[in-house]
Coordinates of N, CA, C and O and ligand atoms in Angstrom, one line a residue:
X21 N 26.0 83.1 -29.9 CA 26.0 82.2 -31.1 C 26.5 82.9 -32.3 O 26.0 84.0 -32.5
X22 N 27.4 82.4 -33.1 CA 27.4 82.8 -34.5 C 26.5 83.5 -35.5 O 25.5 82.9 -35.5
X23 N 26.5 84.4 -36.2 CA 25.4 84.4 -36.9 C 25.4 83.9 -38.2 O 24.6 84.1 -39.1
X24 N 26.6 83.1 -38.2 CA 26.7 82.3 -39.5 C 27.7 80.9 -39.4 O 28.9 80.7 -39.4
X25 N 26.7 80.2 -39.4 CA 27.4 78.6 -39.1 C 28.8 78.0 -40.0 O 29.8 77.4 -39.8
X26 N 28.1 78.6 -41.2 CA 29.1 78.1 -42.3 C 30.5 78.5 -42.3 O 31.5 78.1 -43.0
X27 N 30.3 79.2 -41.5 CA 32.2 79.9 -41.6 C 32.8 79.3 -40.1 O 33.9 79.6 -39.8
X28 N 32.1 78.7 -39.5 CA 33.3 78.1 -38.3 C 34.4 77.0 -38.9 O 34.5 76.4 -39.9
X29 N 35.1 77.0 -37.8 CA 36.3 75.9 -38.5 C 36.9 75.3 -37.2 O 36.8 75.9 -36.2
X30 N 37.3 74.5 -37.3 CA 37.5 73.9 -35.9 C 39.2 74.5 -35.5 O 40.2 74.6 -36.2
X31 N 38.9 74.7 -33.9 CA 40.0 75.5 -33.6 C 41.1 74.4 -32.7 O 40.8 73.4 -32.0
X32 N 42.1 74.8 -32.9 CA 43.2 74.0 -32.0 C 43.5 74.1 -30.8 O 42.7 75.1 -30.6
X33 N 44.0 74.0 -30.0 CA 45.3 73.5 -28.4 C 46.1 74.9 -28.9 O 46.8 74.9 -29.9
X34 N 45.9 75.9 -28.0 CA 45.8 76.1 -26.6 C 44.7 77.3 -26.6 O 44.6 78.3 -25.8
X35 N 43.6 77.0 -28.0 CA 42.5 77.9 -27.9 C 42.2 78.1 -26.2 O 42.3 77.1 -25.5
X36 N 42.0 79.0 -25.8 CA 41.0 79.0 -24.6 C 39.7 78.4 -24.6 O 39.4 77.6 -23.8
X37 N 38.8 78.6 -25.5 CA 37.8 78.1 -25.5 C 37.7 76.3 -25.1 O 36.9 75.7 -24.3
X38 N 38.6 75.9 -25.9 CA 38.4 74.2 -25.2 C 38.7 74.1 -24.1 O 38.4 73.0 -23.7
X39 N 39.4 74.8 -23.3 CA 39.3 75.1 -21.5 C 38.4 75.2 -20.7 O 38.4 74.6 -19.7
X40 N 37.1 76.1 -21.1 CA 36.2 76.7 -20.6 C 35.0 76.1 -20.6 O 34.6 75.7 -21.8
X41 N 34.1 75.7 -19.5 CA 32.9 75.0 -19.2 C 31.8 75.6 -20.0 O 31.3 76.7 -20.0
X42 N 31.3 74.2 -21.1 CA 30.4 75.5 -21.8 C 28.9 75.4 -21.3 O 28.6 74.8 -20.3
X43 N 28.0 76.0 -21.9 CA 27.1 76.3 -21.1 C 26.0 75.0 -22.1 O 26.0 74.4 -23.2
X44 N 24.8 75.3 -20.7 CA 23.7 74.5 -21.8 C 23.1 74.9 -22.7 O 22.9 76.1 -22.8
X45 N 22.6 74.0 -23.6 CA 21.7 74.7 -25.2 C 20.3 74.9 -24.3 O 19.7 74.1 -23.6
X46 N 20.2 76.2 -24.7 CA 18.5 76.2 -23.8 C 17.4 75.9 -25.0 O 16.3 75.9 -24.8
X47 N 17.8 75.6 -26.1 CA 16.6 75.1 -26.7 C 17.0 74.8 -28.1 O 18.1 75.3 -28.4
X48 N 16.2 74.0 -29.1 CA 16.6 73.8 -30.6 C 16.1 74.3 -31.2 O 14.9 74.1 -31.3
X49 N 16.7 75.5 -32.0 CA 16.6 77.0 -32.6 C 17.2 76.6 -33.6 O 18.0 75.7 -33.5
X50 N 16.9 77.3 -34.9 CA 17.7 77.5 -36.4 C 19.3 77.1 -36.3 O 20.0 76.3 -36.9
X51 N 19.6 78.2 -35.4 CA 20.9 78.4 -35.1 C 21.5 77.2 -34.6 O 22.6 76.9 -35.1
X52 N 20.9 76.3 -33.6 CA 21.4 75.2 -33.3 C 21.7 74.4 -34.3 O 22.7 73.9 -34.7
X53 N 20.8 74.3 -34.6 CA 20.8 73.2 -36.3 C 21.3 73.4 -37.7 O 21.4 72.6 -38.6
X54 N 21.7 74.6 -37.4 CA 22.7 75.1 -38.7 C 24.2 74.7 -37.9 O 25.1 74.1 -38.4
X55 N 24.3 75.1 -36.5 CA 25.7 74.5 -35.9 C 25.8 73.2 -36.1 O 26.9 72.8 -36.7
X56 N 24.9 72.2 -35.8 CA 24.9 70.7 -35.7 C 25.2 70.5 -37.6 O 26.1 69.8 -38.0
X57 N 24.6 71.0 -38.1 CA 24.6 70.9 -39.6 C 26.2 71.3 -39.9 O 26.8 70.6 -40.6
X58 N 27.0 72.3 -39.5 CA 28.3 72.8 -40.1 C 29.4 71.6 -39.2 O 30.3 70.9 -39.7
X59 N 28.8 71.5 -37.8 CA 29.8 70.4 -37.0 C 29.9 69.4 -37.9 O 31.0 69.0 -38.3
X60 N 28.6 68.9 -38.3 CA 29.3 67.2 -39.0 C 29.7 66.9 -40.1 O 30.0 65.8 -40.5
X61 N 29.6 68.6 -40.9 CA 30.9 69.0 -41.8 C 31.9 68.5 -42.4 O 32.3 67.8 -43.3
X62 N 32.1 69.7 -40.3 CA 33.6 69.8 -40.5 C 34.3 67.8 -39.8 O 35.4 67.4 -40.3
X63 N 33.5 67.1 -38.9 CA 33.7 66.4 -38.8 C 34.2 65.1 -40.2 O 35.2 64.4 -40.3
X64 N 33.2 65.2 -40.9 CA 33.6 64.1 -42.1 C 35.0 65.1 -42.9 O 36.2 64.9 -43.2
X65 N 34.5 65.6 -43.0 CA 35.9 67.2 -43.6 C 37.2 66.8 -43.1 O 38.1 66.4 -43.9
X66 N 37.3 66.8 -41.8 CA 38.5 66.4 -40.9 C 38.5 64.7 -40.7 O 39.5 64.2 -40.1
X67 N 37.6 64.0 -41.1 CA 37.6 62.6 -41.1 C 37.9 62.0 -39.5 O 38.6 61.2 -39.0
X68 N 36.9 63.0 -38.8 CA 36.7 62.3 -37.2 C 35.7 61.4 -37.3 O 35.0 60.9 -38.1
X69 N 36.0 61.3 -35.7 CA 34.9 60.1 -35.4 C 33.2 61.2 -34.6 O 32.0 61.0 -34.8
X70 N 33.9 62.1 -34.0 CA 33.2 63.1 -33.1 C 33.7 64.4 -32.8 O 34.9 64.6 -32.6
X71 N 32.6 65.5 -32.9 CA 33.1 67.1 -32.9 C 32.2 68.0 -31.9 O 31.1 68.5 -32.2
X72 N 32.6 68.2 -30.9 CA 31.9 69.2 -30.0 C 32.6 70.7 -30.6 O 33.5 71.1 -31.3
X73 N 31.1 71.2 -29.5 CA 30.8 72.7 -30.1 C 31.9 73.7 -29.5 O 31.9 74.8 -30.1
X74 N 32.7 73.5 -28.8 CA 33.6 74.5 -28.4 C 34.6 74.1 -29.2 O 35.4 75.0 -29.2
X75 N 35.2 73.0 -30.2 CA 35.7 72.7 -30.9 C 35.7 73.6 -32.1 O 36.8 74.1 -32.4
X76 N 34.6 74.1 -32.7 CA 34.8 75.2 -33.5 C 34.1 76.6 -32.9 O 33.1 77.2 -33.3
X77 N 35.2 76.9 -31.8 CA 34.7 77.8 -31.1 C 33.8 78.3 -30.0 O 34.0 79.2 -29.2
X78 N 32.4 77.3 -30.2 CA 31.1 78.0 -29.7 C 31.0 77.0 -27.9 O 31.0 75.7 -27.6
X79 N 31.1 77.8 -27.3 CA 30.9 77.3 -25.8 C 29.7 76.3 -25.6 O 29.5 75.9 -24.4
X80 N 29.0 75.9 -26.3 CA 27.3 75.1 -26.3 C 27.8 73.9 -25.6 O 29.0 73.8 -25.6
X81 N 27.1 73.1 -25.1 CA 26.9 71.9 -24.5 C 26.2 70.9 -25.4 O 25.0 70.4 -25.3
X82 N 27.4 70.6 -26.7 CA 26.6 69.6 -27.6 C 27.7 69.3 -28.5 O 28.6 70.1 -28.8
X83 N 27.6 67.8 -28.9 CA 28.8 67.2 -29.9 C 27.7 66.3 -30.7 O 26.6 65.8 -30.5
X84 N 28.9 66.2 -32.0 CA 28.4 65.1 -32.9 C 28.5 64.4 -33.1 O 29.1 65.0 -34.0
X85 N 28.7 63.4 -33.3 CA 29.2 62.0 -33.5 C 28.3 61.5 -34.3 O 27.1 61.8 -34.5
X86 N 29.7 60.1 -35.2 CA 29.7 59.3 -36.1 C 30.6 58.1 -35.8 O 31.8 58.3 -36.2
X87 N 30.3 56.8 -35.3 CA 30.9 55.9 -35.1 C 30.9 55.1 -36.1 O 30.4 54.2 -35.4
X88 N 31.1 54.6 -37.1 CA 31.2 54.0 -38.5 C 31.1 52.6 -38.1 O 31.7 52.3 -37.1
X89 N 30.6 52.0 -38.6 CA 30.8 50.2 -38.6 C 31.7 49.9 -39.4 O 31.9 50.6 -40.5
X90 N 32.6 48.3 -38.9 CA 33.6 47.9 -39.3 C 34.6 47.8 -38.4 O 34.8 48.6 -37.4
X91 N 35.2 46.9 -38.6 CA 36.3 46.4 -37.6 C 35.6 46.2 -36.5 O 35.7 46.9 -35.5
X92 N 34.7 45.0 -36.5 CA 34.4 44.5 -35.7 C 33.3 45.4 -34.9 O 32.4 44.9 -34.3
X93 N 33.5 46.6 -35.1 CA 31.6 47.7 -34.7 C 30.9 47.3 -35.3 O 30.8 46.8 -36.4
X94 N 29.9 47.3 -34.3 CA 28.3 47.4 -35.2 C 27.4 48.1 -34.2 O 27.2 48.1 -33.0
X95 N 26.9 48.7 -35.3 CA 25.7 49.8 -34.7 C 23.8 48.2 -34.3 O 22.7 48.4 -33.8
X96 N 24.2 47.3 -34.7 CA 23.0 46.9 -34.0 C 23.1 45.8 -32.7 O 22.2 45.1 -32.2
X97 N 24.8 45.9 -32.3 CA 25.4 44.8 -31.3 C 24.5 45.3 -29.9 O 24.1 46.5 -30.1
X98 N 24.2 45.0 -28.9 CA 23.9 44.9 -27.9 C 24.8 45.0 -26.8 O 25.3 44.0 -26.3
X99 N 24.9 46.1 -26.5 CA 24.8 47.8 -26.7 C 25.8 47.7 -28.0 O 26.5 46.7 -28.3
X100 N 25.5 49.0 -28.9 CA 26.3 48.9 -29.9 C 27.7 49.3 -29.8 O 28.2 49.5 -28.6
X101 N 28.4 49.6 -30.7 CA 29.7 49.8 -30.3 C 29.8 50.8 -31.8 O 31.0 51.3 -32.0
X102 N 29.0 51.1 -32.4 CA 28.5 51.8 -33.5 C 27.7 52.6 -33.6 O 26.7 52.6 -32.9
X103 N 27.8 53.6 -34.5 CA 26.6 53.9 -34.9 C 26.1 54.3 -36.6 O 27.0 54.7 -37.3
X104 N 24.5 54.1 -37.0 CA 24.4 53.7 -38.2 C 24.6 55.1 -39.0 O 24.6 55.1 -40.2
X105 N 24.6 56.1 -38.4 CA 25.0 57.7 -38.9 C 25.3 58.6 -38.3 O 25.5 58.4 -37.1
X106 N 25.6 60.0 -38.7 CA 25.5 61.2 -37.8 C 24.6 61.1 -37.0 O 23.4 60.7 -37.3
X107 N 25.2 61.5 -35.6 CA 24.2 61.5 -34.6 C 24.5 63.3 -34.3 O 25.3 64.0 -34.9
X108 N 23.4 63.9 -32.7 CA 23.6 65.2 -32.2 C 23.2 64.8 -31.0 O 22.2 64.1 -30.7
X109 N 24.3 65.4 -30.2 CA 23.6 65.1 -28.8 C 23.5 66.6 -28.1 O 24.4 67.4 -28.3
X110 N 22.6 66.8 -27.5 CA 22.6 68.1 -27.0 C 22.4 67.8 -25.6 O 21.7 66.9 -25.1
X111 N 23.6 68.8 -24.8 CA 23.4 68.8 -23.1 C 23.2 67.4 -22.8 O 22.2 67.0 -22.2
X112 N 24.3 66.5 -23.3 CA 24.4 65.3 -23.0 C 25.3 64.8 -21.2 O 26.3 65.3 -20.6
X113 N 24.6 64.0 -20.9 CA 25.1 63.2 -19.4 C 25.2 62.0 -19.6 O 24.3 61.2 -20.0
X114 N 26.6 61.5 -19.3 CA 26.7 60.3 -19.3 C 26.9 59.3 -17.6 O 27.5 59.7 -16.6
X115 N 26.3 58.3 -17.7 CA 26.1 57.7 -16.1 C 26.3 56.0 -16.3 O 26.7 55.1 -17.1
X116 N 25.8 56.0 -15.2 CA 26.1 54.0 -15.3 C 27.5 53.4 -15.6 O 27.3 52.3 -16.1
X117 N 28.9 53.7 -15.5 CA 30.1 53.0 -15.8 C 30.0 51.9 -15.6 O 29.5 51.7 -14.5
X118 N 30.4 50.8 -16.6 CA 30.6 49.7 -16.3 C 31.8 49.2 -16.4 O 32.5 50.0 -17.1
X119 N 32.7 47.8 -15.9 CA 33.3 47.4 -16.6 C 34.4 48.1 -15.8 O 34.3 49.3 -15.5
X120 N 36.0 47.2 -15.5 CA 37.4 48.3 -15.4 C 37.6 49.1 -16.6 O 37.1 49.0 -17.7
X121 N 38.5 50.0 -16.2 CA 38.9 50.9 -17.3 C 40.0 50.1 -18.2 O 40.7 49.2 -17.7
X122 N 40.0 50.5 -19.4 CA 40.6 50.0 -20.5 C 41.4 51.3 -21.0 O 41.0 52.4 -20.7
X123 N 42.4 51.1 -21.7 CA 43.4 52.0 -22.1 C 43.2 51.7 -23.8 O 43.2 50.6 -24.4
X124 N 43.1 52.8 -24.3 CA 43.2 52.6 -25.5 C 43.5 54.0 -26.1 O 43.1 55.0 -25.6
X125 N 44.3 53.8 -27.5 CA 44.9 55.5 -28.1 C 43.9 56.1 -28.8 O 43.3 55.6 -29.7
X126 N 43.6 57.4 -28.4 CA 42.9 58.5 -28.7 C 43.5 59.0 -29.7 O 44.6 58.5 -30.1
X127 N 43.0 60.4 -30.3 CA 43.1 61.3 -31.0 C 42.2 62.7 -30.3 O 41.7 62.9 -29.2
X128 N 42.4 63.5 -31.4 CA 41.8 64.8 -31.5 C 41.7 65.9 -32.2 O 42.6 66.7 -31.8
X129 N 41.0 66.2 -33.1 CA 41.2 67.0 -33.9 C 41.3 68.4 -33.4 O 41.4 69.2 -34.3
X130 N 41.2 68.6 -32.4 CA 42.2 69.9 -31.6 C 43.5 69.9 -31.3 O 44.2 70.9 -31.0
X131 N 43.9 68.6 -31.5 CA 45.3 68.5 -31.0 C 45.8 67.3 -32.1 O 45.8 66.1 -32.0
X132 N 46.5 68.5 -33.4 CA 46.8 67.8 -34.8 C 47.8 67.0 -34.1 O 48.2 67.3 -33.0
X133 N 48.2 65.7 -35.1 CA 49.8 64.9 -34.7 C 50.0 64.3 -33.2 O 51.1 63.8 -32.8
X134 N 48.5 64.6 -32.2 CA 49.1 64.1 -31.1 C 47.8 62.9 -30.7 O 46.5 63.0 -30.7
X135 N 48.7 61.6 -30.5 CA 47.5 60.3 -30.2 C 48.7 59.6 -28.5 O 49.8 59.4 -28.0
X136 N 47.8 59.5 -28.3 CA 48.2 58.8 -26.7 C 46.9 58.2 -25.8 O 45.8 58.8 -25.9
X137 N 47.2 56.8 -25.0 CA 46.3 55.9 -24.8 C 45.4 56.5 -23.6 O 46.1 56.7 -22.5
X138 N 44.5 56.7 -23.6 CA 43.6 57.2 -22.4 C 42.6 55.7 -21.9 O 42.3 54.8 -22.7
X139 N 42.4 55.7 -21.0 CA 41.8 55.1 -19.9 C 40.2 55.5 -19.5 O 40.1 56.5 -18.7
X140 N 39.2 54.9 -19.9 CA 37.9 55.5 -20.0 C 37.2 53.8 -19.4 O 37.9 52.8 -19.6
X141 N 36.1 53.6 -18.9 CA 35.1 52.3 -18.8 C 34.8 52.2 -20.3 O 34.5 53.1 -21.0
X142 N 34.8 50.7 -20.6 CA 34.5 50.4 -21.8 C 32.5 50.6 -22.3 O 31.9 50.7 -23.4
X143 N 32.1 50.5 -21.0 CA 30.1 50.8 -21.0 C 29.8 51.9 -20.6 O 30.3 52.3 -19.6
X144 N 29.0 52.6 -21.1 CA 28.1 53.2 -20.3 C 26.9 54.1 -20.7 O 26.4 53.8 -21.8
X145 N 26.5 54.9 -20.3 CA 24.4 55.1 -20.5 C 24.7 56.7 -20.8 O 25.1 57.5 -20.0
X146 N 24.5 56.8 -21.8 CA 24.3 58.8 -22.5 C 22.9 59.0 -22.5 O 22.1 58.1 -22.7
X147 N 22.4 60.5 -22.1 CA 21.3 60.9 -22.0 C 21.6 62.1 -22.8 O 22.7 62.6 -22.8
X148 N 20.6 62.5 -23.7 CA 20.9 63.7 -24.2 C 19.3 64.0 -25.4 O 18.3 63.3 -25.7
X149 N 19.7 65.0 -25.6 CA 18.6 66.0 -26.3 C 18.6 65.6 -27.9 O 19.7 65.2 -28.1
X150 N 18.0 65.5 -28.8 CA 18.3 65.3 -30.2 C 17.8 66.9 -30.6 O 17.5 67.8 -29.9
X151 N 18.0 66.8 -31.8 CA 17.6 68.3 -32.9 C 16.1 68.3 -32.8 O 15.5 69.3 -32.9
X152 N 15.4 66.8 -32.6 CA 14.0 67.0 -32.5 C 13.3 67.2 -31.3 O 12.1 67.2 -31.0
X153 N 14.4 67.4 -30.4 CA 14.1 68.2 -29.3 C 13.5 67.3 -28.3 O 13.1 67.8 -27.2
X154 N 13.5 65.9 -28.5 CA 13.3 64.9 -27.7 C 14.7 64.5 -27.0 O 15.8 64.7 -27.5
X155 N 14.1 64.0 -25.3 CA 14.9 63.5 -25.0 C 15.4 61.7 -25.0 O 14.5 60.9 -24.9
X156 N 16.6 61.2 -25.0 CA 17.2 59.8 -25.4 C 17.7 59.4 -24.8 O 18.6 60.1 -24.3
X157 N 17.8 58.4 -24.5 CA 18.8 57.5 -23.4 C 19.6 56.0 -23.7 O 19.0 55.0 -23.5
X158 N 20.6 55.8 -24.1 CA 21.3 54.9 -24.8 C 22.6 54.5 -24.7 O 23.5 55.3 -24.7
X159 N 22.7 53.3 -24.7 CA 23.6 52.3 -23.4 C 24.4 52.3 -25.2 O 24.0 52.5 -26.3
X160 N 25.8 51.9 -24.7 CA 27.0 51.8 -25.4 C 28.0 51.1 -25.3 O 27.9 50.4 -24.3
X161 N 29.1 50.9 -25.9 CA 30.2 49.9 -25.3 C 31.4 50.3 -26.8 O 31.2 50.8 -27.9
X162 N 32.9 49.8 -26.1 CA 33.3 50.5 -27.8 C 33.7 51.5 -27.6 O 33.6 52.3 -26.7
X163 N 34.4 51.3 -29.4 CA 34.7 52.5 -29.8 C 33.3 53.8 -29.4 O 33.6 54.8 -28.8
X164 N 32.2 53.5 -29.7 CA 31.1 54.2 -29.5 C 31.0 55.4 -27.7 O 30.8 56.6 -27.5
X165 N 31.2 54.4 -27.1 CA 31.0 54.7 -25.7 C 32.2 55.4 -25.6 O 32.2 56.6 -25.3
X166 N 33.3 54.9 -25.7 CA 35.0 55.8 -25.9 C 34.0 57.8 -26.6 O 33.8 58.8 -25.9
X167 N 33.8 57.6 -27.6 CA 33.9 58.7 -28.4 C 33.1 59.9 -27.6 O 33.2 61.1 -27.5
X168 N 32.0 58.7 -27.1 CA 30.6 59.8 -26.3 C 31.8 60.8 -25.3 O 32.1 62.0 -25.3
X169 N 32.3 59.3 -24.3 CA 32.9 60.0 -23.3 C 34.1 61.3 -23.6 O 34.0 62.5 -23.2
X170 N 35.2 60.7 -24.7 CA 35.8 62.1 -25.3 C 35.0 63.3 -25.6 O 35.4 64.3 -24.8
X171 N 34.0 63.6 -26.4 CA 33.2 64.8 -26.3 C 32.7 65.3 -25.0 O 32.9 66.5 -24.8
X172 N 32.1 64.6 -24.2 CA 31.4 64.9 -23.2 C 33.0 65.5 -22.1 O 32.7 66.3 -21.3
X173 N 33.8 65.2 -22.2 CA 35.0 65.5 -22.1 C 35.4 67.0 -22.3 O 35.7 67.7 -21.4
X174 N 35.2 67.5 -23.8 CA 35.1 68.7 -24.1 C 34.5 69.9 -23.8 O 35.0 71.0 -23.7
X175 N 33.0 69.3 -23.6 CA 32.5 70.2 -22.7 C 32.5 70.5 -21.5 O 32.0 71.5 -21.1
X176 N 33.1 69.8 -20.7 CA 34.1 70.1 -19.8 C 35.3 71.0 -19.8 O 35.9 71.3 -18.7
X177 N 35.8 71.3 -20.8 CA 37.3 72.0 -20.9 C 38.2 71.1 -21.0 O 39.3 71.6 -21.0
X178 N 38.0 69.6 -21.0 CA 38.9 68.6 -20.5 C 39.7 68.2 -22.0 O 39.1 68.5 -23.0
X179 N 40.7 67.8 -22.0 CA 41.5 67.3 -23.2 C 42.2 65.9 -23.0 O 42.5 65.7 -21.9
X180 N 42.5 65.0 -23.8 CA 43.1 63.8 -23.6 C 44.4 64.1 -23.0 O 44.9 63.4 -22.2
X181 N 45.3 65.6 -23.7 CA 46.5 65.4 -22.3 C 46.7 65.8 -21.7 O 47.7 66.1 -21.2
X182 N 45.2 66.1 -21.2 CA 45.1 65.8 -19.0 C 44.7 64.6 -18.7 O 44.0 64.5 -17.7
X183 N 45.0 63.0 -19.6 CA 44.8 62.5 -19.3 C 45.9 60.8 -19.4 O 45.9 59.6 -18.9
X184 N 46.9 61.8 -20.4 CA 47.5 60.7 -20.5 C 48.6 60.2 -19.2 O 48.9 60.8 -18.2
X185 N 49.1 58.8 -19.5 CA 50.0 58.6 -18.1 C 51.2 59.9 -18.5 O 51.4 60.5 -19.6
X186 N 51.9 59.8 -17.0 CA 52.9 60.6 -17.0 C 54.1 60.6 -18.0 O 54.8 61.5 -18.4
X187 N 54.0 58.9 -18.6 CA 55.4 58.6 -19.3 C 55.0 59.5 -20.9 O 55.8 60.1 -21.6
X188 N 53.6 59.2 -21.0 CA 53.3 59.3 -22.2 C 53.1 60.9 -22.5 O 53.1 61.4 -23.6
X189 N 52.9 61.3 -21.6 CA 52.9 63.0 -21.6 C 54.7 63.8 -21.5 O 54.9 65.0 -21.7
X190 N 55.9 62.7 -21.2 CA 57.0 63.0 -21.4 C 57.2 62.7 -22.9 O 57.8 63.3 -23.7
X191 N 56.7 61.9 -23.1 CA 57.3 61.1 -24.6 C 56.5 62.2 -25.8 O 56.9 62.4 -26.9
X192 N 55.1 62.8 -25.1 CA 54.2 63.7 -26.2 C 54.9 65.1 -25.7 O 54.6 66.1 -26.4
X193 N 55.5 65.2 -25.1 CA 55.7 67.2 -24.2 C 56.4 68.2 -25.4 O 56.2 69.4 -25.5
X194 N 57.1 67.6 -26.3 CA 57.5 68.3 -27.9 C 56.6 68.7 -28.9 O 56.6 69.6 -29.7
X195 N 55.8 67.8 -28.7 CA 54.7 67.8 -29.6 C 53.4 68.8 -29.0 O 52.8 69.7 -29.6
X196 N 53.3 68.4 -27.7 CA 52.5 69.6 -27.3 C 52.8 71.1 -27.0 O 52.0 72.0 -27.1
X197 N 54.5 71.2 -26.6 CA 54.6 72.8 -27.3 C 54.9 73.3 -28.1 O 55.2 74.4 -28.2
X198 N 54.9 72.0 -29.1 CA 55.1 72.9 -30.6 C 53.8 73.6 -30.8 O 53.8 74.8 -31.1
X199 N 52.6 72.8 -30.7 CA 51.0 73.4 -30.4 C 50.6 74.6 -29.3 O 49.5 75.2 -29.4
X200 N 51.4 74.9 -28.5 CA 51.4 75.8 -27.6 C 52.3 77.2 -28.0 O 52.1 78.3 -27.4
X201 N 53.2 77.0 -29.0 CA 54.0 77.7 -29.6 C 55.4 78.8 -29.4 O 55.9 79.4 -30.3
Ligands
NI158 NI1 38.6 65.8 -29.2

C-alpha cells in the first residue's frame, strides 16, 4: 500500500500493473479509505464514470464508481441503471447474467483517445464490501451494470482491447501503439 494516497495518479496502457491479478483487500483500514477517498478524486478529476485500484497503480481488489442520472438513467429504476453517488466496492463478484449481450462503446481512462464497442449482458447481481465494512448485494441493468462489469474487468488485468471485435481492434491498432510507444 502507498503510504500516501494523495499523490497517486492514474496510470496508462501498457503499465504492467493493469495486467496483473490484483489481490483481495483483507480489511478496511485508514489506508483503504484514504485510497477510496483519492480514487474518486481522480475519478471526477478525469470525469469518469468508474476507477479501480490498479488504475492508479495499487494491485487491491476494489473500484469506484459513479453512474450519474440522466439520459434516461435512474438510480431508483428497478434495477437501476444509476447510481445516486460515489459508490466503493471492495473484493467485488459479479454473478447472475442476464439477458443476450449487447454491444455498446466503452472508454477508459487507461487508455486516453481509445473508445470501441464491447459486448457485456445488459443485467446482473454485484456483491461486494462497502468502506463500512458491510457486505452488499445489488442487481443492475445499464449503463450501471456496463461500468460494474468494466472495473471488475480490471481487477482481472483485463482491458476493453481484449475485447474488442477483430475489425475494430484493426481500425484502433495506431492508436494502441502510439500508447505502447
Ligand atoms: Ni477502464
Amino acid at each position: 500500500m502507498p503510504t500516501n494516497a494523495g499523490n497517486l495518479e492514474v496510470v496508462h496502457y501498457p503499465d504492467p500493473v493493469l495486467r496483473k491479478k490484483a489481490k483481495p483487500v483483507a480489511g478496511v483500514t485508514d489506508e483503504i479509505r484514504a485510497l477510496a477517498e483519492r480514487m474518486v478524486q481522480l475519478m471526477y478529476d478525469e470525469e469518469g464514470i468508474g476507477l479501480a485500484a490498479p488504475q492508479v497503480g495499487v494491485s487491491l481488489r476494489l473500484f469506484v464508481a459513479h453512474v450519474p442520472e440522466g439520459d434516461g438513467r435512474s438510480a431508483t429504476a428497478e434495477p437501476p441503471t444509476a447510481s445516486a453517488g460515489p459508490e466503493v466496492y471492495i473484493n467485488p463478484v459479479i454473478a447472475q447474467p442476464e439477458g443476450a449481450l449487447e454491444p455498446f462503446e466503452e472508454g477508459c481512462l487507461s487508455l486516453p483517445d481509445i473508445r470501441g464497442s464491447v459486448m457485456r449482458p445488459p443485467v446482473v447481481t454485484i456483491t461486494a464490501m462497502g468502506l463500512d465494512g458491510r457486505t452488499f448485494t445489488r442487481r443492475g441493468a445499464g449503463l450501471l451494470a456496463r461500468c460494474w462489469q468494466h472495473e471488475l474487468d480490471h481487477l482481472d488485468g483485463v482491458l476493453i482491447i481484449d475485447k474488442l471485435s477483430q475489425m475494430e481492434r484493426l481500425k484502433l491498432r495506431k492508436k494502441i501503439r502510439a500508447l505502447e510507444g
